[in-house]
CSV table of C-alpha atoms and ligand atoms in Angstrom, one decimal:
chain,number,residue,atom,x,y,z
A,1,MET,CA,-26.5,2.7,6.1
A,2,THR,CA,-23.5,0.4,6.2
A,3,TYR,CA,-23.7,-0.6,2.5
A,4,VAL,CA,-24.7,1.9,-0.1
A,5,ALA,CA,-24.5,0.9,-3.6
A,6,LYS,CA,-23.7,3.7,-6.1
A,7,PRO,CA,-25.8,4.2,-8.9
A,8,LYS,CA,-24.6,2.6,-12.1
A,9,LEU,CA,-25.6,5.5,-14.7
A,10,HIS,CA,-22.4,6.8,-16.0
A,11,HIS,CA,-22.1,10.1,-17.9
A,12,PRO,CA,-21.6,9.1,-21.7
A,13,THR,CA,-18.7,11.4,-22.2
A,14,LEU,CA,-16.5,10.1,-19.2
A,15,PRO,CA,-13.1,9.4,-20.4
A,16,LYS,CA,-12.1,5.7,-20.9
A,17,ASN,CA,-8.8,3.7,-20.5
A,18,GLN,CA,-7.4,1.2,-22.7
A,19,LEU,CA,-9.9,-1.3,-21.6
A,20,GLY,CA,-12.8,0.7,-22.3
A,21,PHE,CA,-13.4,1.4,-18.6
A,22,THR,CA,-14.2,4.8,-17.0
A,23,ARG,CA,-12.9,5.9,-13.8
A,24,ARG,CA,-16.4,5.0,-12.2
A,25,ASP,CA,-15.9,1.3,-13.1
A,26,TYR,CA,-13.1,1.3,-10.6
A,27,GLU,CA,-15.3,2.7,-7.9
A,28,GLY,CA,-16.9,0.7,-5.0
A,29,LYS,CA,-20.0,1.2,-2.7
A,30,VAL,CA,-20.8,4.8,-1.1
A,31,SER,CA,-18.2,5.4,1.8
A,32,THR,CA,-19.8,5.5,5.3
A,33,LEU,CA,-16.7,7.2,6.8
A,34,CYS,CA,-16.8,10.6,8.3
A,35,ALA,CA,-16.8,13.4,5.7
A,36,GLY,CA,-13.2,14.7,5.4
A,37,CYS,CA,-11.6,11.3,6.6
A,38,GLY,CA,-8.0,10.9,4.9
A,39,HIS,CA,-9.1,7.2,4.2
A,40,ASP,CA,-11.5,8.3,1.5
A,41,SER,CA,-8.9,10.1,-0.4
A,42,ILE,CA,-6.7,7.2,-0.3
A,43,SER,CA,-9.5,5.2,-2.0
A,44,ALA,CA,-9.7,7.8,-4.6
A,45,ALA,CA,-5.9,7.7,-5.2
A,46,LEU,CA,-6.2,3.7,-5.7
A,47,ILE,CA,-9.3,4.2,-8.1
A,48,GLN,CA,-7.2,6.7,-10.1
A,49,ALA,CA,-4.0,4.6,-10.2
A,50,PHE,CA,-5.8,1.3,-11.3
A,51,TRP,CA,-7.8,3.1,-13.8
A,52,GLU,CA,-4.8,4.8,-15.4
A,53,MET,CA,-2.9,1.6,-15.4
A,54,ASP,CA,-5.3,-0.2,-17.4
A,55,ILE,CA,-5.7,-3.0,-14.9
A,56,GLN,CA,-8.7,-5.4,-15.3
A,57,PRO,CA,-10.5,-5.1,-11.8
A,58,HIS,CA,-11.1,-9.0,-11.5
A,59,LEU,CA,-7.4,-9.5,-11.5
A,60,VAL,CA,-7.1,-7.6,-8.2
A,61,ALA,CA,-7.5,-9.0,-4.7
A,62,LYS,CA,-8.0,-6.7,-1.8
A,63,LEU,CA,-7.5,-7.8,1.6
A,64,SER,CA,-7.7,-5.8,4.9
A,65,GLY,CA,-7.9,-6.2,8.7
A,66,ILE,CA,-10.4,-4.4,10.9
A,67,GLY,CA,-10.8,-0.5,11.3
A,68,CYS,CA,-12.2,2.3,9.5
A,69,SER,CA,-9.1,1.9,7.2
A,70,SER,CA,-9.8,-1.9,6.8
A,71,LYS,CA,-13.4,-1.0,5.6
A,72,THR,CA,-12.2,1.1,2.7
A,73,PRO,CA,-11.7,-1.9,0.2
A,74,ASP,CA,-15.6,-1.7,0.2
A,75,TYR,CA,-15.2,1.8,-1.5
A,76,PHE,CA,-13.0,1.1,-4.3
A,77,LEU,CA,-12.6,-1.6,-7.0
A,78,GLY,CA,-16.3,-3.0,-6.5
A,79,ASN,CA,-15.6,-5.7,-9.3
A,80,SER,CA,-12.5,-7.1,-7.9
A,81,HIS,CA,-11.9,-10.0,-5.2
A,82,GLY,CA,-12.1,-8.8,-1.5
A,83,PHE,CA,-11.4,-10.4,1.8
A,84,ASN,CA,-12.0,-8.4,5.2
A,85,THR,CA,-10.0,-10.5,7.5
A,86,VAL,CA,-9.5,-10.4,11.3
A,87,HIS,CA,-7.9,-7.6,13.3
A,88,GLY,CA,-4.2,-7.6,12.5
A,89,ARG,CA,-4.4,-11.0,10.4
A,90,MET,CA,-4.7,-9.6,7.1
A,91,PRO,CA,-1.0,-10.3,6.2
A,92,SER,CA,-1.2,-14.1,6.8
A,93,VAL,CA,-4.4,-14.4,4.7
A,94,LEU,CA,-2.8,-12.2,2.1
A,95,THR,CA,0.3,-14.5,2.1
A,96,GLY,CA,-1.8,-17.6,1.6
A,97,ALA,CA,-3.9,-16.2,-1.2
A,98,ASN,CA,-0.9,-15.1,-3.0
A,99,LEU,CA,0.9,-18.5,-2.6
A,100,ALA,CA,-2.4,-20.3,-4.0
A,101,ASN,CA,-2.7,-17.7,-7.0
A,102,ARG,CA,0.2,-15.6,-7.9
A,103,GLU,CA,-1.7,-14.3,-10.9
A,104,LEU,CA,-3.7,-11.6,-9.1
A,105,ILE,CA,-2.4,-8.3,-7.9
A,106,TYR,CA,-2.5,-8.1,-4.1
A,107,ILE,CA,-3.6,-5.0,-2.1
A,108,GLY,CA,-3.3,-5.2,1.5
A,109,VAL,CA,-5.1,-2.3,3.5
A,110,SER,CA,-4.5,-1.7,7.0
A,111,GLY,CA,-4.5,0.7,9.6
A,112,ASP,CA,-1.9,1.8,12.3
A,113,GLY,CA,-3.8,-0.1,15.1
A,114,ASP,CA,-4.2,-3.1,12.9
A,115,SER,CA,-0.6,-3.1,11.5
A,116,ALA,CA,1.3,-1.5,14.4
A,117,SER,CA,-0.4,-2.9,17.7
A,118,ILE,CA,-2.3,-6.3,17.5
A,119,GLY,CA,-0.9,-7.1,14.0
A,120,LEU,CA,2.7,-6.0,14.5
A,121,GLY,CA,4.1,-9.8,14.3
A,122,GLN,CA,2.3,-10.4,11.1
A,123,PHE,CA,3.4,-7.0,9.6
A,124,ALA,CA,7.0,-7.9,10.2
A,125,HIS,CA,7.0,-11.2,9.0
A,126,VAL,CA,5.1,-10.4,5.8
A,127,MET,CA,7.7,-7.8,5.0
A,128,ARG,CA,10.8,-10.3,5.5
A,129,ARG,CA,9.2,-13.0,3.3
A,130,GLY,CA,9.0,-10.6,0.4
A,131,VAL,CA,5.3,-11.3,-0.3
A,132,ASN,CA,4.4,-9.8,-3.8
A,133,MET,CA,1.8,-7.2,-2.6
A,134,THR,CA,1.0,-3.5,-2.1
A,135,TYR,CA,0.7,-3.0,1.5
A,136,ILE,CA,-1.1,0.3,2.4
A,137,LEU,CA,-1.2,1.4,6.1
A,138,GLU,CA,-3.6,4.3,6.4
A,139,ASN,CA,-1.9,5.9,9.3
A,140,ASN,CA,-3.9,8.3,11.6
A,141,GLY,CA,-2.0,7.8,14.9
A,142,VAL,CA,-5.6,6.6,16.5
A,143,TYR,CA,-8.0,3.6,16.6
A,144,GLY,CA,-10.6,5.5,14.9
A,145,LEU,CA,-13.2,2.7,14.7
A,146,THR,CA,-13.2,2.4,18.4
A,147,LYS,CA,-13.4,6.0,19.2
A,148,GLY,CA,-9.9,7.6,19.1
A,149,GLN,CA,-7.5,5.8,21.6
A,150,PHE,CA,-3.9,6.4,20.8
A,151,SER,CA,-2.4,3.8,18.5
A,152,ALA,CA,1.3,2.6,18.5
A,153,THR,CA,2.4,5.0,15.6
A,154,ALA,CA,1.2,8.1,17.7
A,155,ASP,CA,4.2,10.4,18.6
A,156,GLN,CA,5.6,10.9,21.9
A,157,GLY,CA,4.0,14.1,23.3
A,158,SER,CA,1.1,14.1,20.6
A,159,LYS,CA,-2.1,15.4,22.4
A,160,SER,CA,-5.2,13.6,22.2
A,161,LYS,CA,-8.4,15.5,21.5
A,162,ARG,CA,-9.1,16.0,25.3
A,163,GLY,CA,-5.5,17.5,25.9
A,164,VAL,CA,-3.6,14.2,27.3
A,165,ALA,CA,0.1,13.7,25.9
A,166,ASN,CA,1.0,10.2,24.7
A,167,THR,CA,3.9,9.0,26.7
A,168,ASP,CA,4.8,5.9,24.6
A,169,ALA,CA,7.4,5.8,22.1
A,170,PRO,CA,5.9,5.4,18.5
A,171,VAL,CA,6.5,2.5,16.1
A,172,ASP,CA,7.8,3.9,12.9
A,173,THR,CA,6.4,1.7,10.2
A,174,VAL,CA,8.6,2.7,7.4
A,175,SER,CA,11.7,2.2,9.4
A,176,LEU,CA,10.3,-1.3,10.7
A,177,ALA,CA,9.6,-2.3,7.0
A,178,LEU,CA,13.1,-1.3,6.0
A,179,LEU,CA,14.7,-3.3,8.9
A,180,MET,CA,12.4,-6.3,8.0
A,181,GLY,CA,13.4,-6.3,4.3
A,182,ALA,CA,10.7,-4.6,2.4
A,183,SER,CA,12.0,-4.0,-1.0
A,184,PHE,CA,9.8,-1.0,-1.7
A,185,VAL,CA,9.3,1.7,1.1
A,186,ALA,CA,7.3,4.8,0.5
A,187,ARG,CA,5.6,7.3,2.6
A,188,SER,CA,2.8,9.7,1.7
A,189,PHE,CA,0.1,11.8,2.8
A,190,SER,CA,-3.5,11.3,2.0
A,191,GLY,CA,-3.9,15.2,1.2
A,192,ASP,CA,-1.3,15.1,-1.5
A,193,LYS,CA,-2.9,13.2,-4.5
A,194,GLN,CA,0.0,14.2,-6.9
A,195,GLN,CA,2.4,12.5,-4.9
A,196,LEU,CA,0.3,9.7,-3.8
A,197,VAL,CA,-1.0,8.3,-7.2
A,198,PRO,CA,2.2,7.6,-8.8
A,199,LEU,CA,3.6,6.0,-5.6
A,200,VAL,CA,0.6,3.6,-5.8
A,201,LYS,CA,1.4,2.8,-9.2
A,202,ALA,CA,5.0,2.2,-8.7
A,203,ALA,CA,4.0,0.0,-5.7
A,204,ILE,CA,1.7,-2.1,-7.9
A,205,ALA,CA,4.4,-2.6,-10.5
A,206,HIS,CA,6.7,-3.4,-7.8
A,207,GLN,CA,7.7,-7.2,-7.7
A,208,GLY,CA,8.4,-7.8,-4.2
A,209,ALA,CA,6.8,-6.7,-0.9
A,210,ALA,CA,5.9,-2.9,-1.5
A,211,PHE,CA,5.0,-0.8,1.6
A,212,LEU,CA,3.2,2.4,1.7
A,213,ASP,CA,2.7,4.3,4.7
A,214,VAL,CA,0.1,7.1,4.3
A,215,ILE,CA,-0.6,9.7,6.8
A,216,SER,CA,-4.2,9.8,6.8
A,217,PRO,CA,-5.8,12.2,9.4
A,218,CYS,CA,-8.9,11.0,11.3
A,219,VAL,CA,-11.1,14.2,11.3
A,220,ALA,CA,-13.2,12.8,14.3
A,221,PHE,CA,-10.6,12.1,16.7
A,222,ASN,CA,-7.0,13.3,15.7
A,223,ASN,CA,-7.0,16.4,13.8
A,224,HIS,CA,-6.8,19.1,16.5
A,225,ALA,CA,-3.8,21.5,17.5
A,226,GLY,CA,-1.1,19.3,19.4
A,227,SER,CA,-1.7,16.2,17.3
A,228,THR,CA,1.3,15.4,15.0
A,229,LYS,CA,-1.1,13.4,12.8
A,230,SER,CA,-3.6,16.6,11.7
A,231,TYR,CA,-3.9,17.9,8.3
A,232,ASP,CA,-2.2,21.2,9.4
A,233,TYR,CA,0.8,19.3,11.2
A,234,VAL,CA,1.5,17.3,8.2
A,235,ARG,CA,1.1,20.2,5.8
A,236,GLU,CA,3.6,22.3,7.9
A,237,HIS,CA,6.3,19.4,8.5
A,238,ASN,CA,6.1,17.5,5.2
A,239,GLU,CA,9.6,17.0,3.9
A,240,VAL,CA,9.4,15.7,0.3
A,241,VAL,CA,12.7,13.9,-0.4
A,242,ASN,CA,11.7,13.1,-4.3
A,243,ARG,CA,8.7,13.3,-6.8
A,244,LEU,CA,8.1,10.1,-8.7
A,245,ASP,CA,6.7,9.8,-12.1
A,246,PHE,CA,5.5,6.4,-13.4
A,247,TRP,CA,5.4,5.4,-17.1
A,248,PRO,CA,3.7,2.2,-18.5
A,249,SER,CA,6.1,0.6,-20.9
A,250,ARG,CA,3.9,1.6,-24.0
A,251,GLU,CA,4.0,5.4,-23.2
A,252,ALA,CA,6.5,7.7,-24.8
A,253,ILE,CA,8.2,9.8,-22.1
A,254,THR,CA,7.9,13.3,-23.0
A,255,VAL,CA,8.8,15.3,-19.8
A,256,ASP,CA,12.1,17.3,-19.8
A,257,TYR,CA,14.4,16.7,-16.8
A,258,SER,CA,17.5,18.5,-15.7
A,259,ALA,CA,20.7,16.5,-15.7
A,260,GLY,CA,21.6,15.5,-12.2
A,261,GLY,CA,18.4,15.8,-10.7
A,262,THR,CA,16.7,12.7,-11.8
A,263,ILE,CA,17.2,8.8,-11.3
A,264,GLU,CA,15.5,6.6,-13.6
A,265,VAL,CA,14.6,2.9,-12.7
A,266,PRO,CA,13.4,0.5,-15.3
A,267,GLY,CA,10.9,-2.1,-14.0
A,268,PRO,CA,10.9,-6.0,-14.9
A,269,ASP,CA,7.9,-5.4,-17.0
A,270,GLY,CA,9.3,-2.4,-19.1
A,271,THR,CA,7.6,0.2,-17.0
A,272,ILE,CA,10.0,3.2,-16.0
A,273,LEU,CA,10.1,5.0,-12.7
A,274,LYS,CA,11.6,8.7,-12.8
A,275,LEU,CA,12.6,10.2,-9.6
A,276,ARG,CA,12.9,13.8,-9.3
A,277,LYS,CA,15.4,14.5,-6.4
A,278,ILE,CA,14.3,17.2,-4.2
A,279,ASP,CA,16.6,16.6,-1.4
A,280,THR,CA,19.8,15.8,-3.6
A,281,SER,CA,21.6,14.1,-0.8
A,282,TYR,CA,19.0,11.4,-0.7
A,283,ASP,CA,19.6,7.9,-2.3
A,284,PRO,CA,16.5,5.6,-2.3
A,285,SER,CA,18.7,2.6,-3.3
A,286,ASN,CA,20.7,2.7,-0.1
A,287,ARG,CA,19.0,1.1,2.9
A,288,ILE,CA,21.2,2.4,5.6
A,289,ASN,CA,21.2,5.9,4.1
A,290,ALA,CA,17.4,5.7,4.0
A,291,THR,CA,17.2,4.4,7.6
A,292,THR,CA,19.4,7.2,8.7
A,293,HIS,CA,17.5,9.8,6.8
A,294,ILE,CA,14.2,8.7,8.4
A,295,ALA,CA,15.5,8.8,11.9
A,296,GLN,CA,17.0,12.3,11.5
A,297,ALA,CA,13.9,13.7,10.2
A,298,ALA,CA,11.9,12.1,12.9
A,299,GLU,CA,14.2,13.6,15.6
A,300,LYS,CA,13.4,17.2,14.0
A,301,GLY,CA,9.6,16.4,14.1
A,302,GLU,CA,9.5,16.2,10.1
A,303,VAL,CA,7.3,14.0,8.1
A,304,LEU,CA,9.7,12.4,5.5
A,305,THR,CA,7.7,11.5,2.3
A,306,GLY,CA,8.3,10.2,-1.2
A,307,LEU,CA,10.1,6.9,-2.2
A,308,LEU,CA,12.2,6.2,0.8
A,309,TYR,CA,13.9,2.8,-0.4
A,310,LEU,CA,13.7,0.7,-3.6
A,311,ALA,CA,15.7,-2.4,-3.4
A,312,PRO,CA,17.8,-2.8,-6.8
A,313,ASP,CA,17.6,-6.7,-6.8
A,314,ALA,CA,14.0,-7.1,-5.4
A,315,GLU,CA,12.7,-10.7,-5.2
A,316,ASP,CA,9.3,-12.2,-4.0
A,317,LEU,CA,8.4,-15.3,-2.0
A,318,HIS,CA,7.6,-17.2,-5.1
A,319,SER,CA,11.1,-17.1,-6.3
A,320,HIS,CA,12.6,-17.8,-2.6
A,321,LEU,CA,10.4,-20.8,-2.6
A,322,ASN,CA,10.6,-21.9,-6.2
A,323,THR,CA,7.1,-22.4,-6.3
A,324,TYR,CA,5.1,-23.7,-9.3
A,325,ASP,CA,4.3,-21.2,-12.0
A,326,ALA,CA,0.4,-21.7,-12.4
A,327,ALA,CA,-2.1,-20.8,-10.1
A,328,PHE,CA,-3.5,-23.8,-8.0
A,329,ASN,CA,-7.2,-23.4,-9.5
A,330,LYS,CA,-5.6,-24.0,-12.9
A,331,LEU,CA,-3.8,-27.3,-12.0
A,332,GLY,CA,-5.6,-30.5,-13.1
A,333,GLU,CA,-5.4,-34.0,-12.0
A,334,LYS,CA,-2.3,-34.8,-13.6
A,335,GLU,CA,-0.3,-32.0,-11.8
A,336,LEU,CA,-2.1,-32.5,-8.5
A,337,CYS,CA,-1.9,-36.2,-8.4
A,338,PRO,CA,1.6,-37.2,-9.7
A,339,GLY,CA,1.0,-41.0,-9.0
A,340,ALA,CA,2.1,-43.6,-6.6
A,341,GLY,CA,5.7,-43.8,-7.8
A,342,MET,CA,6.3,-40.1,-6.9
A,343,LEU,CA,4.6,-40.6,-3.7
A,344,GLU,CA,6.8,-43.4,-2.9
A,345,ARG,CA,9.9,-41.3,-3.9
A,346,ILE,CA,8.9,-38.5,-1.6
A,347,ASN,CA,8.1,-40.9,1.4
A,348,ALA,CA,11.6,-42.6,0.8
A,349,GLY,CA,13.3,-39.2,0.8
A,350,LEU,CA,11.7,-38.5,4.3
A,351,ARG,CA,12.7,-41.8,5.9
B,1,TPP,C1,-9.1,-9.2,18.0
B,1,TPP,C2,-9.7,-7.8,18.2
B,1,TPP,N1,-9.4,-6.9,19.1
B,1,TPP,C3,-9.9,-5.7,19.4
B,1,TPP,C4,-11.0,-5.1,18.3
B,1,TPP,C5,-11.6,-3.8,18.3
B,1,TPP,N2,-10.9,-3.0,17.3
B,1,TPP,C6,-11.8,-2.8,16.2
B,1,TPP,S1,-10.9,-1.7,15.2
B,1,TPP,C7,-9.7,-1.5,16.2
B,1,TPP,C8,-8.6,-0.5,16.0
B,1,TPP,C9,-8.5,0.1,14.6
B,1,TPP,O1,-7.6,1.2,14.4
B,1,TPP,P1,-6.8,1.2,13.3
B,1,TPP,O2,-6.3,0.0,12.5
B,1,TPP,O3,-5.8,2.3,13.4
B,1,TPP,O4,-8.0,1.7,12.1
B,1,TPP,P2,-8.7,3.1,12.0
B,1,TPP,O5,-10.0,2.8,12.4
B,1,TPP,O6,-7.8,4.1,12.7
B,1,TPP,O7,-8.5,3.4,10.5
B,1,TPP,C10,-9.7,-2.2,17.5
B,1,TPP,C11,-9.0,-2.2,18.6
B,1,TPP,C12,-11.2,-6.1,17.3
B,1,TPP,N3,-12.2,-5.8,16.3
B,1,TPP,N4,-10.8,-7.5,17.2
B,2,SF4,S1,-13.5,7.8,12.9
B,2,SF4,FE1,-11.7,8.8,12.0
B,2,SF4,S2,-10.8,7.2,10.9
B,2,SF4,FE2,-12.9,6.6,11.1
B,2,SF4,S3,-14.0,7.4,9.4
B,2,SF4,FE3,-14.2,8.9,11.3
B,2,SF4,S4,-12.5,10.3,10.4
B,2,SF4,FE4,-12.1,8.3,9.5
B,3,MG,MG1,-5.9,4.2,12.9
């Protein structure tokens, strides 16, 4: 039972969003992942975020690599575009799709093996190019699909199910994303929907490379005592630096905040992010400060979560390359074939 369609029947009283869709209209096929897998909670958070943001599903493109995590785009947004690529190669396919059609919302879904082992080079370059996307790394510290080998994000000293300690240094994906120039960097936990849903919404609204690392325990191979990616470990060591609230432009802000404890960040499309500072020394607009804070937390074995970095002046690949505004599939013969004179001028410029 690899692909199981969900029944289309909806309860008539289910709440609808501004487009008249229920939450169920944003679901996908029935998940075939293990019961309790963190990845299913991330799919649920994505469904919630897209439904609440009133996004037309056909305007979304989901791309993934290979792994249990990379299977999940089949389990949410069943009416969106999807492309299950090759192991570790999602970023380059997403970049190409984004360049061809900037009008879609791009969601890249990957695993820690997919992004930090075989796909590490692609991961680094998609961040430094500033591709406008929400890149979600479903991080469980193991290769779940191939039965639980340590991945490159496994912490040094973390124990496998059979009790063997990992001796290699971990790749910290949020630090790497920061270093490579991602303009939105956050970490969350699949077991904290209240934190995860607003972070997903903010990442979708962000115009640039948004990276979201979500610790997502693998109940089959990495949820035992001694693992640093288990539900118990993350709950005990979760250091939340801030809590985010996200408002689409049309909604009135009614929540009351105490002065000094919040930061308000207006988005380019009129949306507003409100950050409640839990750690008052944490400034998410300062990249160097964010890097130091993340490294200090890692030293103490803490899992730092929240919006870790938001570039005040984010730009995306299209603005770097000064590309044409329209999607390629909307270009007619006139734009695609500017004539022999233009070709002559281009050739002359290359001589
Ligand atoms: C080129 C290539 N090499 C190796 C594999 C085998 N393989 C499939 S999934 C996977 C690792 C998946 O781990 P991760 O990305 O962490 O996803 P998870 O299953 O943990 O969610 C590997 C090594 C493959 N499919 N293709
Ligand atoms: S093997 Fe692990 S990652 Fe894969 S579905 Fe099962 S719990 Fe999830
Ligand atoms: Mg994994």
